[in-house]
mmCIF file of C-alpha atoms in Angstrom:
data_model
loop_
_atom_site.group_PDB
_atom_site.id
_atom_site.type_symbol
_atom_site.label_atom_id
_atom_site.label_comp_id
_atom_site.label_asym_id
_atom_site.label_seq_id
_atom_site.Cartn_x
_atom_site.Cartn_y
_atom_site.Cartn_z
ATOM 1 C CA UNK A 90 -3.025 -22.284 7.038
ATOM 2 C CA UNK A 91 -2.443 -21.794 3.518
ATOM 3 C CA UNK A 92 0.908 -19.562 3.846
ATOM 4 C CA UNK A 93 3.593 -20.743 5.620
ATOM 5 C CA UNK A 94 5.034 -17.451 6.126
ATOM 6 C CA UNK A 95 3.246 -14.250 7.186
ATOM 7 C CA UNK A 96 2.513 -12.086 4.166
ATOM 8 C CA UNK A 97 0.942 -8.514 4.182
ATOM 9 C CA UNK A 98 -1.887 -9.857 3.885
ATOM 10 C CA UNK A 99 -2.495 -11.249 7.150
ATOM 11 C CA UNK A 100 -2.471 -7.984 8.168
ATOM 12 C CA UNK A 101 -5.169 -6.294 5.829
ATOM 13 C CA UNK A 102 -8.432 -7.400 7.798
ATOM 14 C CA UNK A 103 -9.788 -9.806 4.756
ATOM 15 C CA UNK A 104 -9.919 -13.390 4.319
ATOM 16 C CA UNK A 105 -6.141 -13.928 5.040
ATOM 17 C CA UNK A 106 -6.559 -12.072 8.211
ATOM 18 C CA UNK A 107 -9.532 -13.962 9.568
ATOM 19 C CA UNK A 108 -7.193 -17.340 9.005
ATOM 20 C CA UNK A 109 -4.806 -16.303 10.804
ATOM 21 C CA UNK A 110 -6.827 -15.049 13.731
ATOM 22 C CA UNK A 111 -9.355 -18.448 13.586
ATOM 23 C CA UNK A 112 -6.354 -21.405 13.058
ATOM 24 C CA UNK A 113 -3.796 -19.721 15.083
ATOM 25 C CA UNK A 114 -4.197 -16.690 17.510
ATOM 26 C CA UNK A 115 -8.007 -18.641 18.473
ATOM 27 C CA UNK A 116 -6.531 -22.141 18.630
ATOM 28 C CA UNK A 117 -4.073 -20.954 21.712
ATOM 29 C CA UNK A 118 -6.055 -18.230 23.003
ATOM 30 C CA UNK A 119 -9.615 -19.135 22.398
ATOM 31 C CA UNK A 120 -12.352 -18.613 24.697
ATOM 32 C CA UNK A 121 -15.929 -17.474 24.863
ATOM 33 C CA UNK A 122 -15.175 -13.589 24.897
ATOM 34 C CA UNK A 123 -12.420 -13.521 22.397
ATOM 35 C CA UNK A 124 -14.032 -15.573 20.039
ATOM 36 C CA UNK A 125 -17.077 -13.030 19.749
ATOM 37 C CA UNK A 126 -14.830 -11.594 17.193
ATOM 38 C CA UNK A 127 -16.030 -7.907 18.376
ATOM 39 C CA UNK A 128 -14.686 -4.806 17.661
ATOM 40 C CA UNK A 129 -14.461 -4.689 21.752
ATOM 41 C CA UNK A 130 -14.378 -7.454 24.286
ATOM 42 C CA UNK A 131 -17.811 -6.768 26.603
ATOM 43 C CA UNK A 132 -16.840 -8.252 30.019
ATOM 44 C CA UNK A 133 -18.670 -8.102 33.351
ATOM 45 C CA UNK A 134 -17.652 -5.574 36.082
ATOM 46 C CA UNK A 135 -17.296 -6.742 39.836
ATOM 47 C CA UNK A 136 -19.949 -5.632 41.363
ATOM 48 C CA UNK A 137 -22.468 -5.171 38.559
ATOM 49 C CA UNK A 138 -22.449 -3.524 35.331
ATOM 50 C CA UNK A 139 -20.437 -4.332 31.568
ATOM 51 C CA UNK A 140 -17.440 -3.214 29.991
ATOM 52 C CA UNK A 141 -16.038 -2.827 27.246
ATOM 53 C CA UNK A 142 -12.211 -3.745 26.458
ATOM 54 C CA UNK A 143 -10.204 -2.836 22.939
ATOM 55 C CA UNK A 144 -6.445 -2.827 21.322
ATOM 56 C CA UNK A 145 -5.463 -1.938 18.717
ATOM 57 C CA UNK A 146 -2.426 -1.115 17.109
ATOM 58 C CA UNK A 147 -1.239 1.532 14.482
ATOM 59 C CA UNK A 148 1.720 1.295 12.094
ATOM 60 C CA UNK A 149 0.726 3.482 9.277
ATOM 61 C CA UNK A 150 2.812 4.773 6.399
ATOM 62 C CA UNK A 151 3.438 7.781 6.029
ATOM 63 C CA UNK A 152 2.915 9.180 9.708
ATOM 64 C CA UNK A 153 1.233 12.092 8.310
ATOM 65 C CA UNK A 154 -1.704 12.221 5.661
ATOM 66 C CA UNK A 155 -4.160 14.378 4.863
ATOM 67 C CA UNK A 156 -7.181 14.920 7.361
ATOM 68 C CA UNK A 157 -4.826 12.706 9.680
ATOM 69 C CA UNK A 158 -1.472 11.431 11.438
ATOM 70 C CA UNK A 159 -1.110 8.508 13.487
ATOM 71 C CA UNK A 160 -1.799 9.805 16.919
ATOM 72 C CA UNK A 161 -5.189 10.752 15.749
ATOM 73 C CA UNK A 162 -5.682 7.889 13.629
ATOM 74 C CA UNK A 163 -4.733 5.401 17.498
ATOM 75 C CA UNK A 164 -7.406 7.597 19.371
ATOM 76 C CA UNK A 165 -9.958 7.630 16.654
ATOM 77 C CA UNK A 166 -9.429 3.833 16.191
ATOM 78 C CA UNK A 167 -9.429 2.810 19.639
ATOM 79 C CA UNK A 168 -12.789 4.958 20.665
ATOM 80 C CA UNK A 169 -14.324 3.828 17.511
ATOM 81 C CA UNK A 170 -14.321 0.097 18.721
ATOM 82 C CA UNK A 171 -15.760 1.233 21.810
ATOM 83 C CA UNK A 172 -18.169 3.208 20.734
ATOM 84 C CA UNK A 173 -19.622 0.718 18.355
ATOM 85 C CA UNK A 174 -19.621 -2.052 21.110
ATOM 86 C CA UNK A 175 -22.590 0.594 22.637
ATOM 87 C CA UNK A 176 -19.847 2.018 25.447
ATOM 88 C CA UNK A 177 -19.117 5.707 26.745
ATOM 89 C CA UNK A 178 -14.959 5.390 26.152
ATOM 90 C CA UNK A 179 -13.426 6.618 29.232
ATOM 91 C CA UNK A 180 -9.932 5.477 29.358
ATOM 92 C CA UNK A 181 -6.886 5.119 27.319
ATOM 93 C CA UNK A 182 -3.224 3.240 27.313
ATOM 94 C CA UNK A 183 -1.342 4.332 24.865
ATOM 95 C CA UNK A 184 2.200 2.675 24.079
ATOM 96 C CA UNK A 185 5.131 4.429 21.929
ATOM 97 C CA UNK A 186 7.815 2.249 20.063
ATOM 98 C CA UNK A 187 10.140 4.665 18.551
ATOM 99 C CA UNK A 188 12.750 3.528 16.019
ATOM 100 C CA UNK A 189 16.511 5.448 16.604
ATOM 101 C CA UNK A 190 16.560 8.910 14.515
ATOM 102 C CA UNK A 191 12.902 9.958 14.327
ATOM 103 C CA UNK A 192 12.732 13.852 14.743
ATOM 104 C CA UNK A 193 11.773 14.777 18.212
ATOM 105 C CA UNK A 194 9.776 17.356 16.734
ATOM 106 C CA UNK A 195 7.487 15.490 14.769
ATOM 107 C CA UNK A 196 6.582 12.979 17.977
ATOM 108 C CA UNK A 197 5.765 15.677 19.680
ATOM 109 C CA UNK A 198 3.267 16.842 16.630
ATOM 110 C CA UNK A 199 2.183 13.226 16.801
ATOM 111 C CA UNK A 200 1.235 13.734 21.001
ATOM 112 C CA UNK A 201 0.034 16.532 20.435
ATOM 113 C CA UNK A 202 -2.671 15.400 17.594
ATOM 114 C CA UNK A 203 -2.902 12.640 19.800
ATOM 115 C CA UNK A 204 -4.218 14.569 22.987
ATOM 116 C CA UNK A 205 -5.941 16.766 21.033
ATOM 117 C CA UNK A 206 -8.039 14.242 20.086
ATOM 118 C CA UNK A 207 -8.615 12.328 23.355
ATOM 119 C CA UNK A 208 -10.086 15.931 24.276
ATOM 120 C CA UNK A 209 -12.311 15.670 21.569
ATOM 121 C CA UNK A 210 -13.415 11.919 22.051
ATOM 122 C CA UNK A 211 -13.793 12.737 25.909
ATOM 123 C CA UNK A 212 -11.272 9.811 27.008
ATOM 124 C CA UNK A 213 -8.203 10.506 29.620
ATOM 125 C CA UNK A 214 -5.254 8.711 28.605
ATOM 126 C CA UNK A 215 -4.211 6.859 32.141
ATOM 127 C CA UNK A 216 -1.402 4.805 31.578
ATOM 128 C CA UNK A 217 1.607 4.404 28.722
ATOM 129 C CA UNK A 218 4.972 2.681 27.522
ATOM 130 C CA UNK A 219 7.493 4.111 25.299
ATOM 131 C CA UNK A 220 10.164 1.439 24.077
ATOM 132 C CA UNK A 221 13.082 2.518 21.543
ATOM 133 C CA UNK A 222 14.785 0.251 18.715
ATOM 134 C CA UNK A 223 17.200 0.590 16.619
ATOM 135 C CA UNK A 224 17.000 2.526 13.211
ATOM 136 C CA UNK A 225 15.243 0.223 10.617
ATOM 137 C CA UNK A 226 13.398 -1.640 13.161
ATOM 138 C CA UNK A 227 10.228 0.343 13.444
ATOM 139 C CA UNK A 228 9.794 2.536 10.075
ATOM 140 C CA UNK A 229 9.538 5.933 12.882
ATOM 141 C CA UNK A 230 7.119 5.575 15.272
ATOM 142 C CA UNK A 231 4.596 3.008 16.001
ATOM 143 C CA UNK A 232 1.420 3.400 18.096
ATOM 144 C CA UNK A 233 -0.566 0.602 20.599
ATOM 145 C CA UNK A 234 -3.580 1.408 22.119
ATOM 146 C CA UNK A 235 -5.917 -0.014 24.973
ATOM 147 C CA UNK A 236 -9.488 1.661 25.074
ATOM 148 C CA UNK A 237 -11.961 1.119 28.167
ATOM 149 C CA UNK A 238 -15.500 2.176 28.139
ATOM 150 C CA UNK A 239 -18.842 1.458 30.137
ATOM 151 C CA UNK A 240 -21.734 -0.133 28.990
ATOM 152 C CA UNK A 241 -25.337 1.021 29.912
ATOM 153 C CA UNK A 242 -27.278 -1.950 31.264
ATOM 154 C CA UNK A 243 -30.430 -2.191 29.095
ATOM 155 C CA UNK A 244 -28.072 -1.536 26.029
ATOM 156 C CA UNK A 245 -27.654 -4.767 23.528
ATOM 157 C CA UNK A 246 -26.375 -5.052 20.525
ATOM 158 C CA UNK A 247 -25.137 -7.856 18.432
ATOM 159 C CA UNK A 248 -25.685 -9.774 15.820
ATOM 160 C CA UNK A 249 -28.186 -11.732 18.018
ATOM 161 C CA UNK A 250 -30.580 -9.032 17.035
ATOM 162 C CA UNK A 251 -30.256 -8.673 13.086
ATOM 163 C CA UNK A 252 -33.725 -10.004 11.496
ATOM 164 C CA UNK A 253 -34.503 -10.402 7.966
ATOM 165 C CA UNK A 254 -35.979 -7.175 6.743
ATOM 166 C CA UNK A 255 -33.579 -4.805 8.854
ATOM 167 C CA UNK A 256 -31.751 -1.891 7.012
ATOM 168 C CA UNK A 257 -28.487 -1.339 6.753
ATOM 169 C CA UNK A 258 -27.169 2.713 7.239
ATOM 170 C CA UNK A 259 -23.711 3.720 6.256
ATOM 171 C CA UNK A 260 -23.256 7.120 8.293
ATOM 172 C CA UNK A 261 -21.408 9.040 4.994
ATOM 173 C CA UNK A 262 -18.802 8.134 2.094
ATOM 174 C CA UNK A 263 -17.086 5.294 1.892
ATOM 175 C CA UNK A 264 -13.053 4.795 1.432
ATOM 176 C CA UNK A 265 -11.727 8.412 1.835
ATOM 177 C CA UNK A 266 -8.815 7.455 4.260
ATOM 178 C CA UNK A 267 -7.670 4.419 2.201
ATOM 179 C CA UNK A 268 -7.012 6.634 -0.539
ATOM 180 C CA UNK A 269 -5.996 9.642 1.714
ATOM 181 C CA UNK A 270 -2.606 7.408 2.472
ATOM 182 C CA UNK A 271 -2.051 5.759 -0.728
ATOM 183 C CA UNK A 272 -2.179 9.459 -2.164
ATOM 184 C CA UNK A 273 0.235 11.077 0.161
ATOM 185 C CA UNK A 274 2.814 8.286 -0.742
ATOM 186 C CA UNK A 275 4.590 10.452 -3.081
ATOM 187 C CA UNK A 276 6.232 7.905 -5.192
ATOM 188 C CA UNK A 277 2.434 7.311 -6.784
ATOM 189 C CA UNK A 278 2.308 10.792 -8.383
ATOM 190 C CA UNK A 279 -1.203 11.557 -6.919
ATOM 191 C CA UNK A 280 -1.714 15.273 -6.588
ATOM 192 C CA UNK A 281 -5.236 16.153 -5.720
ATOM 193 C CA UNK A 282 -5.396 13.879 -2.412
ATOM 194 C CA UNK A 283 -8.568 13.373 -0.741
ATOM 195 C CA UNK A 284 -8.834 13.744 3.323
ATOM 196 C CA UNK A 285 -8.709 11.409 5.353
ATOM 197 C CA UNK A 286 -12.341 10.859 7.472
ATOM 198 C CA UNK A 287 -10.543 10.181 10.496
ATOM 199 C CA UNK A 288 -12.196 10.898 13.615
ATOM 200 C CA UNK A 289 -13.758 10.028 16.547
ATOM 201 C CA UNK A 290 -17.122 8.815 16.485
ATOM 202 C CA UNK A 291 -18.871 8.403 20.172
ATOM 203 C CA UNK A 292 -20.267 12.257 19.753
ATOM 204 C CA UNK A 293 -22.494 11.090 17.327
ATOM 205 C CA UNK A 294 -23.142 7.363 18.089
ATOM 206 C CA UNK A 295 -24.014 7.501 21.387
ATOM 207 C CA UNK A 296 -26.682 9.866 21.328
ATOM 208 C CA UNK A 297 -28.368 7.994 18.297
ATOM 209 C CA UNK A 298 -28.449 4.308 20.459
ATOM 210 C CA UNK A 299 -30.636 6.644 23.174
ATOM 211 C CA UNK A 300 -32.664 7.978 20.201
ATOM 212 C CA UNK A 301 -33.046 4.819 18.590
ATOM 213 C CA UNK A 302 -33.388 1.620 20.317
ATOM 214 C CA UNK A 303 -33.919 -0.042 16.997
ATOM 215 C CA UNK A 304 -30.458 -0.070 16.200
ATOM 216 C CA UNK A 305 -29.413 -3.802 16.207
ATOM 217 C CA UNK A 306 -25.657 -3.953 15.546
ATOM 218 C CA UNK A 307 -22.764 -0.954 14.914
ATOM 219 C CA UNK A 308 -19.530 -2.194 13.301
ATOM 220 C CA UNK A 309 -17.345 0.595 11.816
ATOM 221 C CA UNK A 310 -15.745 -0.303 8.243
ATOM 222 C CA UNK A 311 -11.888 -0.395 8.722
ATOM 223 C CA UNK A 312 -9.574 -2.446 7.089
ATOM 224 C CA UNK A 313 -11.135 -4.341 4.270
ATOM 225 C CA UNK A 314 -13.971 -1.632 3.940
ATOM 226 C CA UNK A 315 -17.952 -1.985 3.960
ATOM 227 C CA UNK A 316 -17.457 -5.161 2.163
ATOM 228 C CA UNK A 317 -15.563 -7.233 4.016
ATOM 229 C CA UNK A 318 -17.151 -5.812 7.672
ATOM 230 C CA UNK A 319 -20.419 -6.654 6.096
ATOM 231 C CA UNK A 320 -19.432 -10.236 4.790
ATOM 232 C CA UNK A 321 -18.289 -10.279 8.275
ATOM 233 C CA UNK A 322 -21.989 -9.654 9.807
ATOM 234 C CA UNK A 323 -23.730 -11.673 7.961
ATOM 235 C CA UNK A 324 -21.679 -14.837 8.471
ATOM 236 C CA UNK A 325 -21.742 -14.642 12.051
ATOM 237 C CA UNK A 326 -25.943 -13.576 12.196
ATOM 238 C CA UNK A 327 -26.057 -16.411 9.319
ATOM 239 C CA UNK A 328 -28.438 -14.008 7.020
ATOM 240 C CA UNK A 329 -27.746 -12.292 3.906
ATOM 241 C CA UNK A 330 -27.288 -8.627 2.511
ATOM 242 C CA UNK A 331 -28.409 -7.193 -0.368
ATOM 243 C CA UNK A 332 -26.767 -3.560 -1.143
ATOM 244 C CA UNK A 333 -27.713 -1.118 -3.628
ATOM 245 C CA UNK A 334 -24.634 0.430 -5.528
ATOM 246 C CA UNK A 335 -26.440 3.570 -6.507
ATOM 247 C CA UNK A 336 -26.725 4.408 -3.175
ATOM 248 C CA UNK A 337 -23.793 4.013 -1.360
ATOM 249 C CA UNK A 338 -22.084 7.710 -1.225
ATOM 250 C CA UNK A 339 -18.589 7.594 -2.738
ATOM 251 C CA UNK A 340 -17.220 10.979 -3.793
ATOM 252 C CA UNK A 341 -16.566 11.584 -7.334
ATOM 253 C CA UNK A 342 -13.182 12.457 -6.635
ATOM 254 C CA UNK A 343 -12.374 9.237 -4.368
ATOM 255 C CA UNK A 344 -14.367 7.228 -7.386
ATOM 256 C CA UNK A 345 -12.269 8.788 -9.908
ATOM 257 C CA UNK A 346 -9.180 7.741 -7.919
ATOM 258 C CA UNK A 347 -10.232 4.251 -7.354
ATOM 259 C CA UNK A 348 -11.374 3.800 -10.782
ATOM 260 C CA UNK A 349 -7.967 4.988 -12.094
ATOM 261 C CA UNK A 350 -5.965 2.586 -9.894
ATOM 262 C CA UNK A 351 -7.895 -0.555 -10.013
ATOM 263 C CA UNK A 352 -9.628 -0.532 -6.894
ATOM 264 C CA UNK A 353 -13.098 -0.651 -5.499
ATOM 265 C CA UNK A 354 -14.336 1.677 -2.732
ATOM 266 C CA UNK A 355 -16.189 -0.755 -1.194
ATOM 267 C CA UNK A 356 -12.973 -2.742 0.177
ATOM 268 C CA UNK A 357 -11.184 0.355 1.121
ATOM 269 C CA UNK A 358 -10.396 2.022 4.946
ATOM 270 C CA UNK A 359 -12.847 4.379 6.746
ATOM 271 C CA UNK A 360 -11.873 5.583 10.245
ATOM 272 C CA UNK A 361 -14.803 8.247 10.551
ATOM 273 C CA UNK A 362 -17.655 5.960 9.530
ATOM 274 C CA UNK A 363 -20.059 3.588 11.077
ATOM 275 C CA UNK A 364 -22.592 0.688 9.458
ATOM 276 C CA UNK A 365 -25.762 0.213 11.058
ATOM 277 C CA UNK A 366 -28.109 -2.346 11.159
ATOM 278 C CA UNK A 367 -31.508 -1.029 12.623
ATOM 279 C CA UNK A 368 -35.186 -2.238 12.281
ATOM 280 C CA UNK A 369 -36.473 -1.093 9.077
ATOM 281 C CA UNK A 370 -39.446 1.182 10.411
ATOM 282 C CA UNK A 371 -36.376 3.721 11.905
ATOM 283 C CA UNK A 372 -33.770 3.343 8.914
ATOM 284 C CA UNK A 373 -35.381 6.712 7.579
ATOM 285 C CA UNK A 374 -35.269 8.359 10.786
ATOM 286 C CA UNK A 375 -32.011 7.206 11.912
ATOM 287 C CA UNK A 376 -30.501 8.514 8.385
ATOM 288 C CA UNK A 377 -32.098 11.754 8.399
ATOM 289 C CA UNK A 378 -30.749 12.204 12.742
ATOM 290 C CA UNK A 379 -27.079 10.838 11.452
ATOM 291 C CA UNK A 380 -27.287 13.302 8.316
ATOM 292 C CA UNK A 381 -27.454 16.480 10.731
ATOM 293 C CA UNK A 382 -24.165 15.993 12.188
ATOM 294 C CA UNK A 383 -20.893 17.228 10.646
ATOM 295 C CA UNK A 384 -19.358 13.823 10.380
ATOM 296 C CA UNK A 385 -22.740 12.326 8.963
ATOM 297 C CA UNK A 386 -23.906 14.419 6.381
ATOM 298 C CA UNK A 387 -23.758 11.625 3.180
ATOM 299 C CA UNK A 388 -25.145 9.014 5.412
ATOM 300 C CA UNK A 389 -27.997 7.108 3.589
ATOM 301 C CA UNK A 390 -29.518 3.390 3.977
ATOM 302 C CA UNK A 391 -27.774 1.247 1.862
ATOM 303 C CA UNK A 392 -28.962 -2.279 1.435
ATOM 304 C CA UNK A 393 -31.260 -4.743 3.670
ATOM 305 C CA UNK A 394 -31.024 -7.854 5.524
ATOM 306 C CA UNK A 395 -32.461 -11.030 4.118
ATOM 307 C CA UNK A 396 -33.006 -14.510 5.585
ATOM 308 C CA UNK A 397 -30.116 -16.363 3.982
ATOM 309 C CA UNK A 398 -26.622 -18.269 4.673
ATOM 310 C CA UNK A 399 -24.028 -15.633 5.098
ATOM 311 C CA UNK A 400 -24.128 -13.612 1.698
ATOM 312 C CA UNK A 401 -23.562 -10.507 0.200
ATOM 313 C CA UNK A 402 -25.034 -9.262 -3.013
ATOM 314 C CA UNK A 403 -25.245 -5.924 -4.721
ATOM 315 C CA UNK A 404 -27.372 -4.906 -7.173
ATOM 316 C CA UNK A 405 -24.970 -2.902 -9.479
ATOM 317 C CA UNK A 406 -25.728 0.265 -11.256
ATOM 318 C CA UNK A 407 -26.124 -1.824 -14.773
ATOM 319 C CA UNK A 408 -29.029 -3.908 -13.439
ATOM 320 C CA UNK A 409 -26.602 -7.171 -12.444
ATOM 321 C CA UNK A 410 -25.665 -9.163 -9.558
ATOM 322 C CA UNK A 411 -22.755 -9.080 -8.238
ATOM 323 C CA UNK A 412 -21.158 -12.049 -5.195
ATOM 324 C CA UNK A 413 -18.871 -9.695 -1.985
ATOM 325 C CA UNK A 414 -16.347 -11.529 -0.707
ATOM 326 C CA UNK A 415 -13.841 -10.997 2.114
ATOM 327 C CA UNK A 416 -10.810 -8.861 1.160
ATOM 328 C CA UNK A 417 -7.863 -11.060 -0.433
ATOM 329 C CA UNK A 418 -4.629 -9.856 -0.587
ATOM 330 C CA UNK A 419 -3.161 -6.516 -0.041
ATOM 331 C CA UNK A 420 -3.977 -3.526 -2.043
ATOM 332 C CA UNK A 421 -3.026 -0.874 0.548
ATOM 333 C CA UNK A 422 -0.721 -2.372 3.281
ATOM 334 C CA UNK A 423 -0.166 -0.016 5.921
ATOM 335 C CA UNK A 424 -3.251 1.955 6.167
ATOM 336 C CA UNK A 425 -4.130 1.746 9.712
#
């Protein structure tokens, strides 16, 4: 590896983050299911049947944004994978390490958004931890979580399935919550923060992959943004994707934002969106389906697929080309 220390970086889901996770974590732990690299692991039931396993854990900064805190943001996060993967999330672990001095009152704000949410994703939290450390050893409160969900047996995605030609959806605008939790970090002087578009997705995702069985792959944009989780698909389906930056829904306000700080949308955080890659001949359909839901309305079909070696290109609004790369470095540590 290229650092001989672990930086922020490694921790920001771009290129430093995929090092770490292919010449260390897969060197030791490496085996055919882990090294799917999937937002969940898909494993086979005794007796018959898939499902689908996911962790995750949450140490955002501050524990309260707007549109969010961190108990909703570990749900959210945790169903998302799931939900992606083509599963019905049904359980939940959820472990507490609380650092020595945190108000008791704002955990229990942080449970309570917490449950509030599993209510809303449909998921029964079945198991937990809480561990305690000393003050200045945790930053508050930090949150892990272990998702379980079931997978239908004529369901497949993956990026087996992406062809040349296929569209790629983005299910509304991109980068709100990466800018939601740089903007509530006071010492930055923002004042008109945007929210936060965390939520929980499998409402809406599950009844589109019964609607529309042209829906090849799901990934949902986290750290290191639509960029980097495309770059990401079309390594491993070894094709590339051509985007259209006129399309892609950013709101003025977050653009504004971005603009004035240096930063691109496109490598920012969702947590309340979903890419899809679906057969061309439903991309219209799908959009217009995704569109009538609350959490869909900006969605719109972004780019397409091309035969190619693992690219990503987007036309930008000035008639140029420009080259997407993984995210490197760390513009917004702690966002997740």
């Amino acid at each position: 590896m290229e650092e001989p220390v672990v930086l922020l970086a490694h921790g920001d889901g771009g290129r430093l983050t995929h090092q770490l996770i292919e010449e260390l974590f897969l060197s030791h732990l490496g085996n055919p299911i882990l090294a799917s690299l999937t937002d969940a692991a898909v494993v086979e039931a005794v007796g018959g049947g898939r499902l689908a396993l996911t962790t995750d854990s949450f140490v955002v900064t501050p524990l309260f944004f707007r549109g969010g805190d961190i108990g909703k943001l570990a749900v959210s996060g945790t169903v998302n994978d799931l939900a992606v993967s083509g599963a019905r999330p049904l359980y939940l672990t959820v472990g507490f390490i609380l650092e020595e001095g945190l108000p008791l009152a704002a955990l229990e704000r942080v449970v309570a958004s917490l449950a509030a949410t599993a209510r809303q994703a449909g998921v029964t939290v079945v198991a937990g931890d809480t561990k305690v450390v000393g003050r200045g050893q945790a930053d508050g409160l930090f949150i892990n979580t272990t998702g379980l969900g079931v997978i239908p047996p004529d369901r497949d995605l993956g990026y087996h399935r992406i062809r040349p030609g296929d569209a790629v959806v983005i299910s509304g605008y991109v980068g709100d919550h990466g800018l939601a939790v740089l903007a509530e970090r006071k010492e930055l002087g923002i004042l008109e923060a945007p929210e936060s578009d965390c939520a929980p997705l499998a409402g809406i995702i599950l009844p589109l992959l019964e609607e529309f069985p042209g829906i090849r792959l799901l990934r949902d944009p986290t750290r290191g943004g639509v960029a980097t989780t495309l770059k990401e698909i079309a390594v491993a389906a070894k094709v590339d994707v051509w985007l259209e930056e006129e399309v892609i829904p950013v709101r003025p306000q977050c653009r504004a934002l971005a603009e004035m700080l240096g930063l691109d949308p496109l490598y920012l955080a969702n947590e309340g969106k979903f890419l899809a890659v679906v057969e061309a001949d439903q991309a219209s359909a799908l959009v217009e389906a995704v569109r009538t839901h609350p959490l869909g309305e900006a969605a719109a079909v972004i780019g397409r697929v091309q035969a190619g070696e693992g690219r990503v290109l987007l036309r930008t609004a000035y008639g140029g080309t420009r080259r997407l790369e993984m995210l490197a470095g760390a513009p917004l540590p702690r966002i997740c």
